[in-house]
């Protein structure tokens, strides 16, 4: 092979100040990953021998067997050059070491490593394992007919599931659902292929509801499951700006699920870098899982998919929940009557304790049938206004419960509801209301901003 | 941040929102990469689908947020020409200036569906460039501080002085000392052009830092 590649790498590293990972190099130059690794190694040798010019830094991928917490495990990690020897020494047996990346900058953390690969892999989603060393003949994309069938099947159950559980907070659902789903997901993977595939395709359906139709159209199941987390995240970031909390919890869940995967997959040794937590952090692990998905062999193909399923399903369910809830403030039904009976119980002019206890129980009921309750709440508000002060009060109180219910929901909904409530609130002028609302807000301090804004209007 | 509904899409606002979010992430990243604050206060968060380092210190975060909150109206009206993150040494002489030159294309329109993902991609590239900028910059002396300057077009600053956007967070005209840097080297980092936003990032570095 001629040495032009050395010039290429030189240009990337020195002139463009890029981080050249072996994966990026293989996709850019169109060579097998092992060749890319060798190229990087030769380049490094050459430059180091020259001992002139700008200093180069490198990271290595080390994999080997080591004993952690009493059990032997196969550890794969990306380490900086200066820590390479220390990590190698800690391992009982080093199975493979190769250059992971070459760059001029001394990286303080591993995020840029993930960042460099992200776009090239996304562009080559369909064939990102073209140059990979890991192959699985059984891993083929679903045909479009199968895909549609799976989508239709999967569409119905998740929708039902969502309607039955509307009360879950976004945050708690993000944390609880995926954690509940992880064992289910991994067990489910053992149980049936169809489930995982239908889950993936259900995400596709949900993403189709989003703007990124282009991604969905061009992708089949495997690639779709890859595209989905990305398009889900785009949709999320496009819609919901800077909402890092749910992202963070999702990320933590992804981390959690990927550690579950890693420990479960200990036995399978020759895998592409499913790096553990040395320097490359857990997000990159999951991202590797996502990216590496199509590269993985046999059982592994399902595991990353399961990870995707969990995350995507949670994501898309959250999205779906959001979408379903949005129209609610606009369309109000006329089921006022059923709501009013419980309301007087909740809301009698009474010592604070009673009121604080009531919101909790009231909340629980409404958590199950959240959407409907909310609608009724708003409606009862209007109804109530026309009648008089006390009735107005009732309407407000039930409102606040639903509002605090949906506190972790997207700001849009909170804003819709709070704007509606503010417009109703202008007509209300009871001190009692204030005191009771204060007690109800005391239960949900995080909801204060919108409710306090309500007070200030008075 | 306002939710985008089909009815009330205000493109200027959208562009300003996107830009201010990006600037927040970029400032945190600059503080991390240039070691203005110890790395212990930073934690990994996700933005544009990649990990970024953001600080956990509440006062620092509040300061940066307030700063950008005041800058946002200028960006919406396209009055902000440059947003500069200045790193100063102990004597309050600037050592480095990270300049974000911003402009909005005249025909602002959010037409294509892939626009936002395209913009994300460009912003990701910017973040990557900031992460590796320590390859082209010399090390800073210890004990550096930072500040944010905004260069506006025309006389927009007069309004800012009159109206305090955030209470107890006044903006003042910067000292000459903070604005000018002697023996400055210019190191371009990244340029991005998109339908809603044009941005150039370069670093002015003092030749002798210590």
GROMACS .gro file of C-alpha atoms in nm, chain A residues 389 392 425-434 437 458:
model
   14
  389UNK     CA    1  -6.710   3.305   4.430
  392UNK     CA    2  -6.499   2.954   4.163
  425UNK     CA    3  -5.789   3.383   3.820
  426UNK     CA    4  -5.850   3.745   3.744
  427UNK     CA    5  -6.208   3.700   3.841
  428UNK     CA    6  -6.134   3.533   4.168
  429UNK     CA    7  -6.087   3.737   4.476
  430UNK     CA    8  -6.101   3.524   4.784
  431UNK     CA    9  -5.844   3.524   5.054
  432UNK     CA   10  -5.943   3.175   5.143
  433UNK     CA   11  -5.841   3.067   4.801
  434UNK     CA   12  -5.505   3.214   4.856
  437UNK     CA   13  -5.366   2.745   4.729
  458UNK     CA   14  -5.394   3.954   4.202
   0.00000   0.00000   0.00000
